[in-house]
Coordinates of C-alpha atoms in Angstrom, one line a residue:
M15 CA 6.4 76.2 30.0
I16 CA 9.6 76.3 29.4
V17 CA 10.5 74.9 25.5
A18 CA 13.3 73.9 23.4
V19 CA 12.7 73.2 20.2
D20 CA 13.8 72.8 16.1
F21 CA 11.2 74.4 14.4
D22 CA 9.4 78.5 14.4
P23 CA 7.2 78.4 17.3
I24 CA 5.4 81.8 15.5
A25 CA 4.6 79.8 12.7
R26 CA 3.0 77.0 14.8
G27 CA 0.8 79.2 16.7
Y28 CA 2.7 78.6 19.5
V29 CA 4.0 82.2 20.9
A30 CA 2.7 86.1 19.3
T31 CA 6.6 86.8 18.7
L32 CA 10.4 85.5 20.0
A33 CA 10.4 89.0 22.1
K34 CA 7.1 88.6 24.1
P35 CA 5.9 85.4 23.7
G36 CA 3.1 85.9 25.3
G37 CA 0.9 83.3 27.3
N38 CA 2.9 80.9 29.2
V39 CA 5.3 80.0 26.9
T40 CA 9.5 80.6 26.3
G41 CA 12.5 78.5 25.9
V42 CA 14.9 78.4 23.6
V43 CA 14.9 77.6 19.0
L44 CA 17.7 76.0 17.4
R45 CA 16.6 77.7 14.0
Q46 CA 17.3 74.7 12.3
I47 CA 15.1 75.5 9.3
E48 CA 16.8 78.6 8.9
L49 CA 20.9 76.6 9.0
T50 CA 19.9 74.0 6.6
G51 CA 21.2 75.9 3.4
K52 CA 23.7 76.8 5.4
R53 CA 24.5 72.9 6.2
M54 CA 24.2 72.2 2.3
Q55 CA 26.4 74.9 1.5
F56 CA 29.0 73.2 3.8
L57 CA 28.8 70.1 2.3
K58 CA 28.9 71.3 -0.9
E59 CA 32.0 72.6 -0.4
A60 CA 33.4 70.1 1.6
L61 CA 32.6 67.8 -1.1
P62 CA 32.5 69.6 -4.6
N63 CA 31.9 66.7 -7.2
V64 CA 29.0 65.4 -5.2
T65 CA 25.6 66.3 -7.2
R66 CA 23.3 63.6 -5.7
V67 CA 22.6 63.8 -1.8
A68 CA 20.1 61.4 0.2
V69 CA 18.3 63.7 3.0
F70 CA 17.0 61.6 6.1
W71 CA 13.9 63.6 7.5
D72 CA 10.7 63.0 9.2
A73 CA 7.1 64.6 10.7
I74 CA 9.0 66.7 12.8
S75 CA 11.3 67.9 10.4
A76 CA 9.6 68.4 7.6
D77 CA 10.2 72.1 7.4
Q78 CA 13.3 71.6 7.3
W79 CA 13.2 69.5 4.1
R80 CA 10.9 71.7 2.5
E81 CA 13.7 74.4 3.4
A82 CA 16.4 72.1 1.4
Q83 CA 14.5 71.7 -1.6
K84 CA 14.3 75.2 -2.3
T85 CA 17.9 75.5 -1.2
A86 CA 19.3 72.6 -3.7
L87 CA 19.1 74.3 -7.1
A88 CA 21.3 76.8 -6.1
V89 CA 23.7 74.7 -3.9
G90 CA 24.0 72.6 -7.1
L91 CA 22.3 68.8 -5.3
K92 CA 20.4 66.9 -6.5
L93 CA 17.9 65.5 -3.2
Q94 CA 16.7 62.0 -2.5
S95 CA 14.2 62.4 -0.1
V96 CA 14.4 59.1 2.7
E97 CA 11.5 59.6 4.6
L98 CA 11.3 58.0 7.8
R99 CA 8.5 57.0 10.1
N100 CA 7.5 55.1 13.1
P101 CA 10.8 55.2 15.4
P102 CA 12.9 54.0 16.3
Y103 CA 13.8 54.2 12.7
H104 CA 15.4 51.3 10.3
L105 CA 17.9 53.5 10.0
T106 CA 19.7 50.5 8.0
D107 CA 17.1 50.3 5.4
A108 CA 16.8 54.2 5.2
Y109 CA 21.0 53.4 4.2
R110 CA 20.0 50.8 2.0
T111 CA 17.6 53.4 0.0
A112 CA 19.9 56.2 -0.4
A113 CA 22.3 53.4 -1.7
R114 CA 19.8 52.5 -4.8
G115 CA 19.4 56.2 -5.2
R116 CA 22.9 56.3 -6.1
A117 CA 23.7 59.2 -2.8
E118 CA 26.8 60.1 -2.3
A119 CA 26.6 62.1 0.9
L120 CA 23.9 62.0 3.5
L121 CA 21.9 65.4 5.0
L122 CA 20.3 64.6 8.3
L123 CA 17.6 66.8 8.9
M124 CA 17.6 67.6 12.6
S125 CA 14.7 65.4 14.8
P126 CA 14.8 65.0 18.6
V127 CA 14.3 60.9 17.2
F128 CA 17.2 60.9 15.2
F129 CA 19.1 62.1 18.4
P130 CA 19.1 58.8 20.3
Q131 CA 20.5 56.7 16.7
R132 CA 23.4 59.0 16.2
V133 CA 26.0 56.7 17.1
Q134 CA 24.1 54.0 14.3
V135 CA 24.4 57.2 11.8
A136 CA 28.1 57.2 12.0
E137 CA 28.2 53.6 11.9
L138 CA 25.8 53.3 8.9
G139 CA 27.4 56.4 7.3
L140 CA 31.2 54.7 7.2
K141 CA 29.9 51.4 6.4
S142 CA 28.1 52.8 3.7
Q143 CA 31.3 55.3 2.2
L144 CA 28.2 58.2 2.8
P145 CA 29.5 61.6 4.3
T146 CA 27.4 62.6 6.4
I147 CA 26.7 66.7 7.5
C148 CA 24.2 66.7 10.5
G149 CA 23.3 70.0 12.8
L150 CA 24.3 69.1 16.0
A151 CA 28.9 68.2 17.2
Q152 CA 27.3 65.4 19.0
Y153 CA 26.8 63.3 15.6
A154 CA 30.7 65.1 14.8
Y155 CA 31.6 63.7 18.0
A156 CA 30.0 59.9 17.5
G157 CA 31.7 59.6 14.1
A158 CA 29.6 62.0 11.1
L159 CA 31.6 63.8 8.8
M160 CA 30.5 66.9 9.3
S161 CA 28.3 69.2 12.3
Y162 CA 26.9 72.7 12.1
G163 CA 24.8 74.7 14.2
A164 CA 24.1 76.0 17.7
N165 CA 25.9 74.6 20.7
L166 CA 23.1 72.4 22.2
D167 CA 24.9 72.3 25.7
D168 CA 24.7 76.7 25.7
M169 CA 21.6 76.4 24.9
F170 CA 20.4 74.1 27.9
R171 CA 22.3 76.1 29.8
Q172 CA 20.3 79.0 29.1
A173 CA 16.9 77.1 29.5
A174 CA 18.0 75.7 33.0
L175 CA 18.6 79.8 33.7
Y176 CA 15.1 80.6 32.2
I177 CA 13.8 77.8 34.8
D178 CA 15.4 79.5 37.7
K179 CA 13.9 82.9 36.6
I180 CA 10.7 81.5 36.5
F181 CA 10.7 79.9 40.0
K182 CA 12.1 82.6 41.4
G183 CA 8.8 84.8 40.4
A184 CA 9.5 85.4 36.7
R185 CA 6.7 85.3 34.3
P186 CA 7.0 83.4 30.4
A187 CA 5.6 85.5 28.6
D188 CA 7.9 88.3 29.8
L189 CA 10.9 86.1 28.9
P190 CA 12.1 86.4 25.3
I191 CA 12.7 83.0 23.3
E192 CA 16.3 83.3 22.6
Q193 CA 17.8 82.0 19.4
P194 CA 21.6 80.6 19.3
T195 CA 23.7 83.5 18.0
K196 CA 27.0 81.2 17.9
F197 CA 27.2 78.1 15.9
E198 CA 30.3 75.9 15.5
L199 CA 31.6 73.8 12.4
V200 CA 32.7 70.8 13.3
I201 CA 35.0 68.5 11.3
N202 CA 35.7 64.6 11.7
L203 CA 39.1 64.0 10.3
K204 CA 39.5 60.8 10.9
T205 CA 35.6 60.1 9.6
A206 CA 37.3 62.0 6.0
K207 CA 40.2 59.5 6.1
A208 CA 37.9 56.3 6.9
V209 CA 36.2 57.4 3.7
G210 CA 39.3 58.0 1.6
L211 CA 38.1 62.3 1.4
T212 CA 40.4 65.3 1.6
I213 CA 38.8 68.2 3.4
P214 CA 39.9 71.3 1.3
Q215 CA 41.8 73.2 3.7
S216 CA 39.8 76.3 3.2
L217 CA 37.2 74.8 5.0
L218 CA 39.2 73.2 7.8
Q219 CA 40.8 76.7 8.5
R220 CA 37.1 78.0 8.9
A221 CA 35.9 75.0 11.5
D222 CA 35.6 75.5 15.4
Q223 CA 36.6 72.2 15.8
V224 CA 38.5 69.6 14.1
I225 CA 38.3 65.9 15.9
E226 CA 41.3 63.8 14.6
W227 CA 42.9 60.5 16.3
F228 CA 45.9 60.4 18.2
T229 CA 47.5 62.7 15.9
T230 CA 47.4 66.1 14.4
A231 CA 47.3 65.3 11.2
Y232 CA 46.0 69.0 9.9
S233 CA 48.7 71.5 11.4
G234 CA 46.9 74.9 9.6
P235 CA 45.4 77.6 11.3
A236 CA 42.4 76.4 12.2
R237 CA 41.1 77.9 15.2
S238 CA 40.6 75.2 16.9
F239 CA 41.5 71.1 16.9
G240 CA 40.3 68.1 19.3
L241 CA 42.3 65.7 19.5
C242 CA 40.2 62.5 20.1
C243 CA 41.8 60.0 21.9
G244 CA 40.0 58.2 24.9
P245 CA 37.1 56.8 26.6
A246 CA 33.6 58.0 25.7
S247 CA 32.7 61.6 26.7
S248 CA 29.9 62.7 29.2
L249 CA 27.7 63.5 25.4
G250 CA 27.8 59.7 24.5
S251 CA 30.6 59.4 21.6
P252 CA 31.5 55.8 21.6
G253 CA 35.5 56.4 22.0
L254 CA 35.7 59.9 21.3
T255 CA 36.0 62.5 23.7
P256 CA 36.5 65.9 21.7
S257 CA 39.0 68.9 23.2
S258 CA 39.5 71.9 22.2
A259 CA 42.4 74.7 22.2
R260 CA 42.6 78.3 20.5
T261 CA 45.2 78.6 18.9

């Protein structure tokens, strides 16, 4: 069995170790739990005056929510829990709840149930003037302010390689569960401008992609730029086509 999961497969009892999973399970782990605190740090760095952050989570991302609670005090954030149930989720109601709690920004925890609604997440974030950080670049391509996490395409390519090996006779128990070693910070400057934010240059310089609209207003030494000016990309981004050129 090949799996691609957001949670800790050892803690859930699915495998013995990542190096030697045993049984009939292998695959890739996106390490969302461990990255939760890092996303909160990036959000605070982008918005240093923000203190109240709504957190959208569900049953699948409950481990991430617990991690966020552990990290909040050290990062200087007060979290508002907004648990979503019964998918597809009523995101409009969730954003209203965040507004009633006087949230100044949003941390969207990672769950596969949220992913098909990423365009709505971006649209409602803009409408609510609620800067949002997520865990996959596809959300930033759709219009969320920021994302930080593994490259989803790379992870599924690895899963495909494992499938090929198994079809050729390899045992899943002998294939170590892979974890990402590279994580990408993506910043959507178009969204930042739409909600009246100025992203610190120090953060832009660390971004792997800076998404803009038609023109590169930022000319600093960021490692790559996304010039978003075309039709929807293969990642499902409405009206945003990320492209990058190393500098």
